[in-house]
Short mmCIF file of C-alpha atoms in Angstrom, two decimals:
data_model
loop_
_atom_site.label_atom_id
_atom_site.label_comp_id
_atom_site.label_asym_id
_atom_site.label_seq_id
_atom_site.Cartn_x
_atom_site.Cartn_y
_atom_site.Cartn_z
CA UNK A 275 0.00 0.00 0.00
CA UNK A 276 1.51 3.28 -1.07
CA UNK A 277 2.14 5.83 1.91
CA UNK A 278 0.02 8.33 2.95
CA UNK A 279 2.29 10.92 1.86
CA UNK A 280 4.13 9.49 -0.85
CA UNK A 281 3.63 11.13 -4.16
CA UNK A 282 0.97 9.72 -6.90
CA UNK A 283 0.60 10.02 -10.22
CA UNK A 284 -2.44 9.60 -11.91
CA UNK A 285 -2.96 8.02 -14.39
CA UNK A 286 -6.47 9.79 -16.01
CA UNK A 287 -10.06 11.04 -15.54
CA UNK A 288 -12.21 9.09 -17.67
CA UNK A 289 -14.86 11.17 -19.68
CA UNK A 290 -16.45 14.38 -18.56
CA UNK A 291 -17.76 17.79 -19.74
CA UNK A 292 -15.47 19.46 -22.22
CA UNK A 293 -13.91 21.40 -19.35
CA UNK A 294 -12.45 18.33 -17.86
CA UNK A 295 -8.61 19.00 -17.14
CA UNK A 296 -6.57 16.46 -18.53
CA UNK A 297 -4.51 14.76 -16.03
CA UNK A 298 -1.17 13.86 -17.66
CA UNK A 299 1.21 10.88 -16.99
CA UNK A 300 4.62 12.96 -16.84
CA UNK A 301 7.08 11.22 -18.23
CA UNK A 302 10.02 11.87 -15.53
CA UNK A 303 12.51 10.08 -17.73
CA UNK A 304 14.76 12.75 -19.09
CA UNK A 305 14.50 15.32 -16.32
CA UNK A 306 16.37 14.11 -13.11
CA UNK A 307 15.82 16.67 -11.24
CA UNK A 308 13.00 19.37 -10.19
CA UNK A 309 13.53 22.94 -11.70
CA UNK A 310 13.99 25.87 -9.50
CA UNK A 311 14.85 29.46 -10.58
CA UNK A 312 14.63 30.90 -7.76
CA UNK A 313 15.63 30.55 -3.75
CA UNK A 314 13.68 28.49 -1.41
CA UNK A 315 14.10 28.62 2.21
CA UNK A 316 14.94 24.99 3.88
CA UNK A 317 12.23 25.36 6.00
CA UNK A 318 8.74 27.12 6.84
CA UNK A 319 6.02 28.17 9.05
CA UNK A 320 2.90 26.50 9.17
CA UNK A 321 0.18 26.39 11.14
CA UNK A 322 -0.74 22.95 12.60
CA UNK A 323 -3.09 21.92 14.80
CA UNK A 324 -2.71 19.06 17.49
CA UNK A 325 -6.20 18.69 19.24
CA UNK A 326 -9.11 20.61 19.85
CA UNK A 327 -8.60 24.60 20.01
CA UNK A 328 -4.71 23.74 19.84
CA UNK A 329 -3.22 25.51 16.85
CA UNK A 330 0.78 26.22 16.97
CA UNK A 331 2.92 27.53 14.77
CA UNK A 332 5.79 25.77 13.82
CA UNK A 333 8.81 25.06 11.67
CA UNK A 334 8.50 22.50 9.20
CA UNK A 335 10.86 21.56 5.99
CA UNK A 336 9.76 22.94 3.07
CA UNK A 337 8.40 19.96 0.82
CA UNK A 338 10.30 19.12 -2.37
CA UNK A 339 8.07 18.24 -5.85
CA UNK A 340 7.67 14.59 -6.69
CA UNK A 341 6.82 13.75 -10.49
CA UNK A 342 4.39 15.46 -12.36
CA UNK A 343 4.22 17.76 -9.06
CA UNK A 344 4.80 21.84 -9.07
CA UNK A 345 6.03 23.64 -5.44
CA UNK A 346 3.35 26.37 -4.62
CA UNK A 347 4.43 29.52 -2.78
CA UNK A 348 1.13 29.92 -0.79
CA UNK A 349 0.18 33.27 -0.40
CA UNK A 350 -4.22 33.14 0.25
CA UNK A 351 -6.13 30.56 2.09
CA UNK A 352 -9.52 30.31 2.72
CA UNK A 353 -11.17 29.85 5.66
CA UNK A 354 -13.69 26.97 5.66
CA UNK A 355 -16.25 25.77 7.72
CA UNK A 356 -14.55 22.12 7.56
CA UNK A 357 -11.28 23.99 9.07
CA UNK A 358 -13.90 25.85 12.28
CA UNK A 359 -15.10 22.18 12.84
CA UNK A 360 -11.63 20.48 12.74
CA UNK A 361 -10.63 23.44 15.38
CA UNK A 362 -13.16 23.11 17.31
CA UNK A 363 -13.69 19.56 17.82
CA UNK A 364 -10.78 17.75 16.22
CA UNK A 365 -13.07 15.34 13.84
CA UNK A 366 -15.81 15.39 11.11
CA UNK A 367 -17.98 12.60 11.11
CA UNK A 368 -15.59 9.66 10.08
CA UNK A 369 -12.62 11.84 9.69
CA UNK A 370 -10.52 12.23 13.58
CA UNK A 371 -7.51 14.05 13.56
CA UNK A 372 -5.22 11.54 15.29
CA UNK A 373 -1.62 13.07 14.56
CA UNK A 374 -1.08 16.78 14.02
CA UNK A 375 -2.17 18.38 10.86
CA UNK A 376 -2.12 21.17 8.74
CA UNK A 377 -5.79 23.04 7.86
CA UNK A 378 -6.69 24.68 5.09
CA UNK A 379 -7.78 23.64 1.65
CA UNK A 380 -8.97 26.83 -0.05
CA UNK A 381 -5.44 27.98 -1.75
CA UNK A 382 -3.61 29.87 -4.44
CA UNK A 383 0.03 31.14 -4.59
CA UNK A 384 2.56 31.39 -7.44
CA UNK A 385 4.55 28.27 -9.01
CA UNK A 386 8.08 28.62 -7.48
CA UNK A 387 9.26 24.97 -8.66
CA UNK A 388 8.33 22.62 -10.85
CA UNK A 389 9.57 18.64 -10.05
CA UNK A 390 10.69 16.00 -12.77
CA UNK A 391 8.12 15.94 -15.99
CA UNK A 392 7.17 19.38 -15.48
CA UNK A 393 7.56 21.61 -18.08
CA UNK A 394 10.02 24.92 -16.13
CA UNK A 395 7.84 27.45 -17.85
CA UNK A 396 5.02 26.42 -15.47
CA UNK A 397 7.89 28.32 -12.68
CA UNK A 398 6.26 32.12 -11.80
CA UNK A 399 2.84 31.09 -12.90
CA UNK A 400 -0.05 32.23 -10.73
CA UNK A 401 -2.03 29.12 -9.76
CA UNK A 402 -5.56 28.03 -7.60
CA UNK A 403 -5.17 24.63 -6.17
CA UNK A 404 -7.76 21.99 -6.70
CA UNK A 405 -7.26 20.50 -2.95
CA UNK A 406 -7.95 16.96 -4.27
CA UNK A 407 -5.86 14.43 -5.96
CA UNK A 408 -7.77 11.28 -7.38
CA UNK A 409 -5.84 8.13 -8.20
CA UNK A 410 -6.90 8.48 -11.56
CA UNK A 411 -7.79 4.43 -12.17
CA UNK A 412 -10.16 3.49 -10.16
CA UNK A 413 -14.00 2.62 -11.51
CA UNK A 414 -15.23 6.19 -10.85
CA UNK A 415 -11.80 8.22 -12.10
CA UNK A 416 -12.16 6.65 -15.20
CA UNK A 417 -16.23 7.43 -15.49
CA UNK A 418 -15.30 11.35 -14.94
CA UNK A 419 -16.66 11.20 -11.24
CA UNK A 420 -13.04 11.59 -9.88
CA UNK A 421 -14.59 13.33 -6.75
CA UNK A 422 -16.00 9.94 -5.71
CA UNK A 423 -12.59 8.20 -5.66
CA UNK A 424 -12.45 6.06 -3.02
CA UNK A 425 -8.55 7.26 -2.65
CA UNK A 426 -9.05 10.92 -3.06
CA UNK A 427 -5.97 12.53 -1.26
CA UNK A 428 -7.85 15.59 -0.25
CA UNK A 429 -6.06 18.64 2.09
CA UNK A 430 -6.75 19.62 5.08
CA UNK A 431 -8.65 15.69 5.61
CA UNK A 432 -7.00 13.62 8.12
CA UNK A 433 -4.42 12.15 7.18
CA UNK A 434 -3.50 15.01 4.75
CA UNK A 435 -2.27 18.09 5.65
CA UNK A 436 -3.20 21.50 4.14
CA UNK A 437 -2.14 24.99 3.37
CA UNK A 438 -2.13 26.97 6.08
CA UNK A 439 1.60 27.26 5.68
CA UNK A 440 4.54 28.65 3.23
CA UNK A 441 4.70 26.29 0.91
CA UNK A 442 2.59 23.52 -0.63
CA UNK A 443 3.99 20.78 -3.54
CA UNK A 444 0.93 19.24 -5.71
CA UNK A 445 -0.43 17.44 -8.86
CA UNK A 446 0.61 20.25 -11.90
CA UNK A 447 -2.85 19.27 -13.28
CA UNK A 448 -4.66 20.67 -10.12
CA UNK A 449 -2.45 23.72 -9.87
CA UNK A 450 -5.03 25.44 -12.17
CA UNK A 451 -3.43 29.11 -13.84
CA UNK A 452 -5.49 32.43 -13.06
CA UNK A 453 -5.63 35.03 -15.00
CA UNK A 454 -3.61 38.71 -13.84
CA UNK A 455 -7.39 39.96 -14.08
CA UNK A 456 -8.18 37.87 -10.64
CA UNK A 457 -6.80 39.18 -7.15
CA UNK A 458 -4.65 36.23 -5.27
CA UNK A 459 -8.00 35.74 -2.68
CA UNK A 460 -10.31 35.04 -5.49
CA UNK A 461 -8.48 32.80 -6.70
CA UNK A 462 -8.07 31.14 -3.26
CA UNK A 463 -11.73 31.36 -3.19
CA UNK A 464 -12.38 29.38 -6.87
CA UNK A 465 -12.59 26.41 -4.82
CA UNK A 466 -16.04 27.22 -2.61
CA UNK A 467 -17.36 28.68 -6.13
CA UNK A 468 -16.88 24.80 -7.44
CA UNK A 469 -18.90 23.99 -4.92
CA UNK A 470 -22.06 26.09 -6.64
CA UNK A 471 -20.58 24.99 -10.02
CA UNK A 472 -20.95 21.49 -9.07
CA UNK A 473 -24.23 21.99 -7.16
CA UNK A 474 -25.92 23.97 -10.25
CA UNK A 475 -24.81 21.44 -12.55
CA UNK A 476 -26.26 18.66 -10.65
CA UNK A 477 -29.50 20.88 -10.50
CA UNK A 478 -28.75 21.34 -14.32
CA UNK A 479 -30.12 24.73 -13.44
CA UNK A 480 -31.28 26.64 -17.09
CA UNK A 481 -32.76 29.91 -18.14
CA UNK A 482 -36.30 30.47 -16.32
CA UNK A 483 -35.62 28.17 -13.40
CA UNK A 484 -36.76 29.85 -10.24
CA UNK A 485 -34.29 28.61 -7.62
CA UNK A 486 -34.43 28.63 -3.64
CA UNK A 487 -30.90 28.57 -1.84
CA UNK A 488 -31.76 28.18 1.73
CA UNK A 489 -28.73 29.42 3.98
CA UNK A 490 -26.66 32.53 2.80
CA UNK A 491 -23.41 31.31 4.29
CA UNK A 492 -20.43 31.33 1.90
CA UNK A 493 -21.71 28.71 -0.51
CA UNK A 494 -24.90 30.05 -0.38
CA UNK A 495 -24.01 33.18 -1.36
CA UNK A 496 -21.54 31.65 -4.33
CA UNK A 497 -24.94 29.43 -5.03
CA UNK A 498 -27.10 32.53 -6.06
CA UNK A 499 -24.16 34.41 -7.84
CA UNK A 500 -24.32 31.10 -9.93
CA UNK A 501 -27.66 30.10 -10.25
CA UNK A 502 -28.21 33.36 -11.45
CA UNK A 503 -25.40 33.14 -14.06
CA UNK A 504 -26.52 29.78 -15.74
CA UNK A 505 -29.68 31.68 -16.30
CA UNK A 506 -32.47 31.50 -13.42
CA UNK A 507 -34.65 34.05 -13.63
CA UNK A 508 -35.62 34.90 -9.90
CA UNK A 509 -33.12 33.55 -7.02
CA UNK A 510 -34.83 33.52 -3.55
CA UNK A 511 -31.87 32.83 -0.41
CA UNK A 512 -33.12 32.68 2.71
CA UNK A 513 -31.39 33.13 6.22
CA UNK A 514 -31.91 34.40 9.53
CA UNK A 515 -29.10 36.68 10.10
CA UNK A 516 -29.30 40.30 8.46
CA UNK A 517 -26.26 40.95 7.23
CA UNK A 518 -25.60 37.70 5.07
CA UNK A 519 -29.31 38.42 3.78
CA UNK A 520 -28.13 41.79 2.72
CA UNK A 521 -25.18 40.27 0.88
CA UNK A 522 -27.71 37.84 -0.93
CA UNK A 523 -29.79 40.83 -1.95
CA UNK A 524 -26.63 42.73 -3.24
CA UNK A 525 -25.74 39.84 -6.18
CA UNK A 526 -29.30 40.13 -6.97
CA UNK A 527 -31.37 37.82 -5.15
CA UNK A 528 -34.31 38.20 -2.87
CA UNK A 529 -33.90 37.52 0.22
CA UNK A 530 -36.39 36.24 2.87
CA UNK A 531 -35.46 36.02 6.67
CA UNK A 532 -37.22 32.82 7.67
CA UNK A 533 -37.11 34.11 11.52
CA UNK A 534 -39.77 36.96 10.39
CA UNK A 535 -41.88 35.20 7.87
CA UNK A 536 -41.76 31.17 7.77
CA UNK A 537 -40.73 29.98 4.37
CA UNK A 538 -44.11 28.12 3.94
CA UNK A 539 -45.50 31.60 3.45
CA UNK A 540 -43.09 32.82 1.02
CA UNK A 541 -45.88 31.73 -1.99
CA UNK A 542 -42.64 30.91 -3.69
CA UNK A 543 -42.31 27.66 -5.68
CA UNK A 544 -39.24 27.02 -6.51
CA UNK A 545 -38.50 24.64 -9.79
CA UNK A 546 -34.48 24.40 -8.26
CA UNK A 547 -34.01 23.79 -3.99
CA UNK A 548 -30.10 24.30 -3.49
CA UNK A 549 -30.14 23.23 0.31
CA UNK A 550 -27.37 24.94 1.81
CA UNK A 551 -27.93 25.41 5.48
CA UNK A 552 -27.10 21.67 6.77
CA UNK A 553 -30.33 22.17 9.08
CA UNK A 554 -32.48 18.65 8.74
CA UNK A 555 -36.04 20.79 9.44
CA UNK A 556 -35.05 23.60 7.19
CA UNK A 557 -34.43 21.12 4.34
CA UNK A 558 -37.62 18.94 5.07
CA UNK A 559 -39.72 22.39 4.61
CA UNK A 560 -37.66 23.25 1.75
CA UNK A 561 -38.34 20.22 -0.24
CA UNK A 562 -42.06 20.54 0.46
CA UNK A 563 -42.24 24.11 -1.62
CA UNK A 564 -40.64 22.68 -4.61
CA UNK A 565 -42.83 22.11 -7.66
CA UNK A 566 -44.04 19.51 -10.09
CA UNK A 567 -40.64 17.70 -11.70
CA UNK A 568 -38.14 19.72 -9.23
CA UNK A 569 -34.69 19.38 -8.66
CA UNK A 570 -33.78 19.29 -4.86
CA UNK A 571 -29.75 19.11 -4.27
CA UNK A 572 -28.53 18.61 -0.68
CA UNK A 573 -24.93 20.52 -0.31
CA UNK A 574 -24.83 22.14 3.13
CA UNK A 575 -23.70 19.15 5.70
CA UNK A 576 -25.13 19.47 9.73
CA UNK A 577 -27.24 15.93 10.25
CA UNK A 578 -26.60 12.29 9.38
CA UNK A 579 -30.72 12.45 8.29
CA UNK A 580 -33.37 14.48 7.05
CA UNK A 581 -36.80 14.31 7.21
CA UNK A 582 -37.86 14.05 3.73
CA UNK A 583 -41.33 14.48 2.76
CA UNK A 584 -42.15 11.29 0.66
CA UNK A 585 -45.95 12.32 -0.48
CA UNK A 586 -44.38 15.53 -2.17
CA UNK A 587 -40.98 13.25 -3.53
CA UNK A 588 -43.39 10.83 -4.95
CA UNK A 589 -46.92 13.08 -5.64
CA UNK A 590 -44.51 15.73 -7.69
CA UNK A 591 -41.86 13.63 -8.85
CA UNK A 592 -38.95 15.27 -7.60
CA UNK A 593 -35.44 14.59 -8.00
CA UNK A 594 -33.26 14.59 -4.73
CA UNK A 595 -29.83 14.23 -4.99
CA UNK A 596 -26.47 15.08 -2.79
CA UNK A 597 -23.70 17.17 -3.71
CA UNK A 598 -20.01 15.79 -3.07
CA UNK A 599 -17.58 18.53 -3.53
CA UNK A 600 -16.70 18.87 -7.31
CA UNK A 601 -15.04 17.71 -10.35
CA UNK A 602 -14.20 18.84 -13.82
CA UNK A 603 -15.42 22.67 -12.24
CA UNK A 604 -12.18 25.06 -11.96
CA UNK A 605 -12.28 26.25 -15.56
CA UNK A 606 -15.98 27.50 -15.40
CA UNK A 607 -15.20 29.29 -12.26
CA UNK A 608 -12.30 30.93 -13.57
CA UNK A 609 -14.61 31.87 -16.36
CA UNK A 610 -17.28 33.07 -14.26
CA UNK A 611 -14.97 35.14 -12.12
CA UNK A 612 -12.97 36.73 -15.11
CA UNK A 613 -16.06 37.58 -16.61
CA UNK A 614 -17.51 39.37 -13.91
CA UNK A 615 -20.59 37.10 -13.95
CA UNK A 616 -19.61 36.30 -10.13
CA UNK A 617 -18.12 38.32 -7.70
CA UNK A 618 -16.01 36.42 -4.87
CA UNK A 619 -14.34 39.61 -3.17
CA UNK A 620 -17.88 40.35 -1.44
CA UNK A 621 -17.36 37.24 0.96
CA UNK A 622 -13.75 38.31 1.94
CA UNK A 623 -14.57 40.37 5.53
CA UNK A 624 -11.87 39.22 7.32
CA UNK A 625 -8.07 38.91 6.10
CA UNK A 626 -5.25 37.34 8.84
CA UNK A 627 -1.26 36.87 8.72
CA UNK A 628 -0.31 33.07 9.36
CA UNK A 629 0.77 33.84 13.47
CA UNK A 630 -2.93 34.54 13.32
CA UNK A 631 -4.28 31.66 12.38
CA UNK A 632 -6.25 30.86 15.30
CA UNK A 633 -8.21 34.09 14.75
CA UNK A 634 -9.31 33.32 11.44
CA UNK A 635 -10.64 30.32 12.67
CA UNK A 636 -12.35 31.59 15.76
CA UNK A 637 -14.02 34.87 14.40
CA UNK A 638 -16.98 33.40 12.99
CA UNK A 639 -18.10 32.96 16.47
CA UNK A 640 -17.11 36.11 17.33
CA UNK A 641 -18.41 38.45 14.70
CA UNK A 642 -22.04 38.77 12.98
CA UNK A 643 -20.05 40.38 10.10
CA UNK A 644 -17.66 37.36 9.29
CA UNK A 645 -18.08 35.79 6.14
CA UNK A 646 -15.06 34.42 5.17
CA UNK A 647 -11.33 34.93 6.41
CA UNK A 648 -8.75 35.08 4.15
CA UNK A 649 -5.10 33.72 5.70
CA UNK A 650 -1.97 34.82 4.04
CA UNK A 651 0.86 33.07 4.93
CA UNK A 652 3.50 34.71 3.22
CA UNK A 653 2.53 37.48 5.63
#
C-alpha cells in the first residue's frame, strides 16, 4: 500500500464535460531533477493543529516536488467551515484528527518549482489549487466522477495536511493558472465557487428556473451568484441573520429572513431547492415548496438524516440528490470570475497573517459580520 504521503501520479479522468482537465502521466525520464529558478528557504512556518482549540505555529521543511508535481508559494487561504469544525472539535464525522495536521484547503500562490516531468515554464505562474488528488484508475476516475474516488488525497482531511503554511507541492494538473485579471484571494476562493458549479450542474439549473438557496453562508451566497449566471430568472436565499441576507440581496437575489416570515409563506415555488444550510427541518420544509418535476440538491452538511417528505418526492416527482464537492469545475469558475458574472471579493470580511491563524478560525463565532477569512501566509 503506497504511503500516505508518498507522491501519486495519476494516471487519467475518464470522460467528462469538455472542461475536464486532462490529467497527464509525466514522463520523468529525461528530467532528473526538479527545476527551481529561484531561492527556497529549507524550512517554513505553518500552522498545525494538534487537538481541539490547539493551533501552533511551527517550523516544518519545506516539501520538495515529486513527479508530475509543481512547489506552490502559498500566499491566500480560505477559511472553511470544515477547518472551524476540525478546530473546534478535532473530527468530522468519520474523519478524527489523530496526529497533528495542517488546515486549510482553499489555496492559491505562485509556481516557485516545478519537479521532474514538469515543463520549467510552469515556474512564476499564478495558480488556484484543486485541494484533491484522485488516483486516476479506479471505476469512478475513469467514469469522470473523480470526486467519488475512493482514494481521493484531499487537504486539510485527516491524514492530509493542508495549506495553512509557506509552501505547498501538488499534482501540476490541479495547480489550475489564473488570469492577472483575478486578485490572489479570489483565486483562493475558486474552490467554494466549485462547490455552486458542481451543485448547479447537478440541478442542471437553465434559463427560467426559479431557484431557492436556503442558507446565505459562503456557498450560499456563491450558489445565487451562480444560479443566477446559468440563467435563473428569480433567485430567492433565505437566512436568519441580516447581514448575510443583505449580501444575498446585493448579487441580486431576494432575500427572505425565515425568523420573520416562515418559508411556507413565502408563496414561492421554486423549480431548483439548493439546500445549503445543513439544518435537517429547514431542508424537510424546503423540499415541500418545490414544484411539479423539481430538482432538490442537498450541499450544506449538519445531520446524518433528514426528514424528507415522501408524499411531495413521490406526488410531484422530484429529484433529490447530494452534492459531493466537485469535479471537472475550476475552468468555469475561472470563467465566471474573469467575466464578472460572479463576484467572490464580497465574501472576503476578514483577512489574517499566518501567526494569526487561530483568529481566522475563531471569528466566525465572534463576529455577525464574518463571512469568510482570508489567511496569508506569506505574511
Amino acid at each position: 500500500m503506497r504511503k500516505p504521503g508518498a507522491p501519486r501520479r495519476p494516471a487519467g479522468l475518464g470522460t467528462g464535460p469538455r472542461d475536464t482537465p486532462p490529467l497527464s502521466t509525466p514522463p520523468g525520464s529525461r528530467e532528473p531533477a526538479m527545476t527551481v529558478t529561484s531561492a527556497i528557504p529549507a524550512t517554513m512556518r505553518a500552522a498545525v493543529l494538534h487537538g481541539p482549540e490547539q493551533l501552533r505555529i511551527e517550523e516544518r521543511p519545506v516539501p520538495t516536488p515529486g513527479p508530475g508535481e509543481v512547489l506552490v508559494r502559498v500566499e491566500a487561504v480560505g477559511t472553511c467551515g470544515s477547518d472551524v469544525h476540525y478546530y473546534r472539535h478535532g473530527r468530522i464525522g468519520d474523519f478524527v484528527v489523530r496526529a497533528p495536521l495542517v488546515l486549510g484547503h482553499e489555496a492559491a500562490g505562485t509556481v516557485v518549482a516545478a519537479g521532474p516531468g514538469v515543463e520549467a515554464e510552469r515556474i512564476g505562474r499564478r495558480v488556484s489549487i484543486e485541494p484533491g488528488t484522485p488516483c486516476g484508475s479506479c471505476a469512478e476516475c475513469r467514469a469522470g466522477r473523480y470526486n467519488l474516488c475512493l482514494d481521493m488525497r484531499f487537504l486539510a482531511t485527516p491524514p492530509i495536511d493542508g495549506a495553512f503554511c509557506a509552501y505547498l507541492a501538488v499534482h501540476q494538473d490541479f495547480a489550475h493558472e489564473v488570469p492577472d485579471s483575478l486578485t490572489i484571494e479570489e483565486a483562493a476562493l475558486l474552490e467554494p465557487l466549485s462547490v455552486a458549479v458542481w451543485a448547479c450542474r447537478k440541478a442542471r439549473v437553465a434559463p427560467g428556473d426559479r431557484v431557492l438557496i436556503t442558507g446565505a453562508g459562503p456557498i450560499g451566497l456563491v450558489a445565487a451568484q451562480t444560479a443566477q449566471a446559468f440563467g435563473a430568472r428569480e433567485v430567492l436565499v433565505t437566512d436568519v441573520v441580516p447581514h448575510r441576507l443583505a449580501l444575498a440581496r446585493a448579487t441580486g437575489a431576494t432575500v427572505l429572513d425565515v425568523s420573520d416570515i416562515p418559508l411556507s409563506q413565502a408563496e414561492f415555488t421554486p423549480s431548483v431547492l439548493l439546500e445549503c444550510s445543513g439544518v435537517p427541518a429547514v431542508s424537510g420544509e424546503a423540499i415541500r415548496t418545490v414544484g411539479r418535476a423539481g430538482r432538490v440538491v442537498l450541499i450544506g452538511m449538519g445531520g446524518d438524516e433528514v426528514p424528507l417528505p415522501v408524499s411531495r418526492v413521490q406526488h410531484h416527482e422530484l429529484e433529490v440528490t447530494g452534492t459531493f464537492r466537485y469535479a471537472h469545475t475550476w475552468p468555469t469558475a475561472i470563467a465566471l470570475v474573469q467575466s464578472g458574472a460572479v463576484r467572490l471579493d464580497s465574501l472576503v470580511s476578514h483577512s489574517y497573517g499566518l501567526a494569526e491563524a487561530e483568529d481566522a478560525l475563531a471569528v466566525a463565532t465572534r463576529d455577525a459580520t464574518a463571512v469568510k477569512a482570508v489567511i496569508h501566509p506569506q505574511r
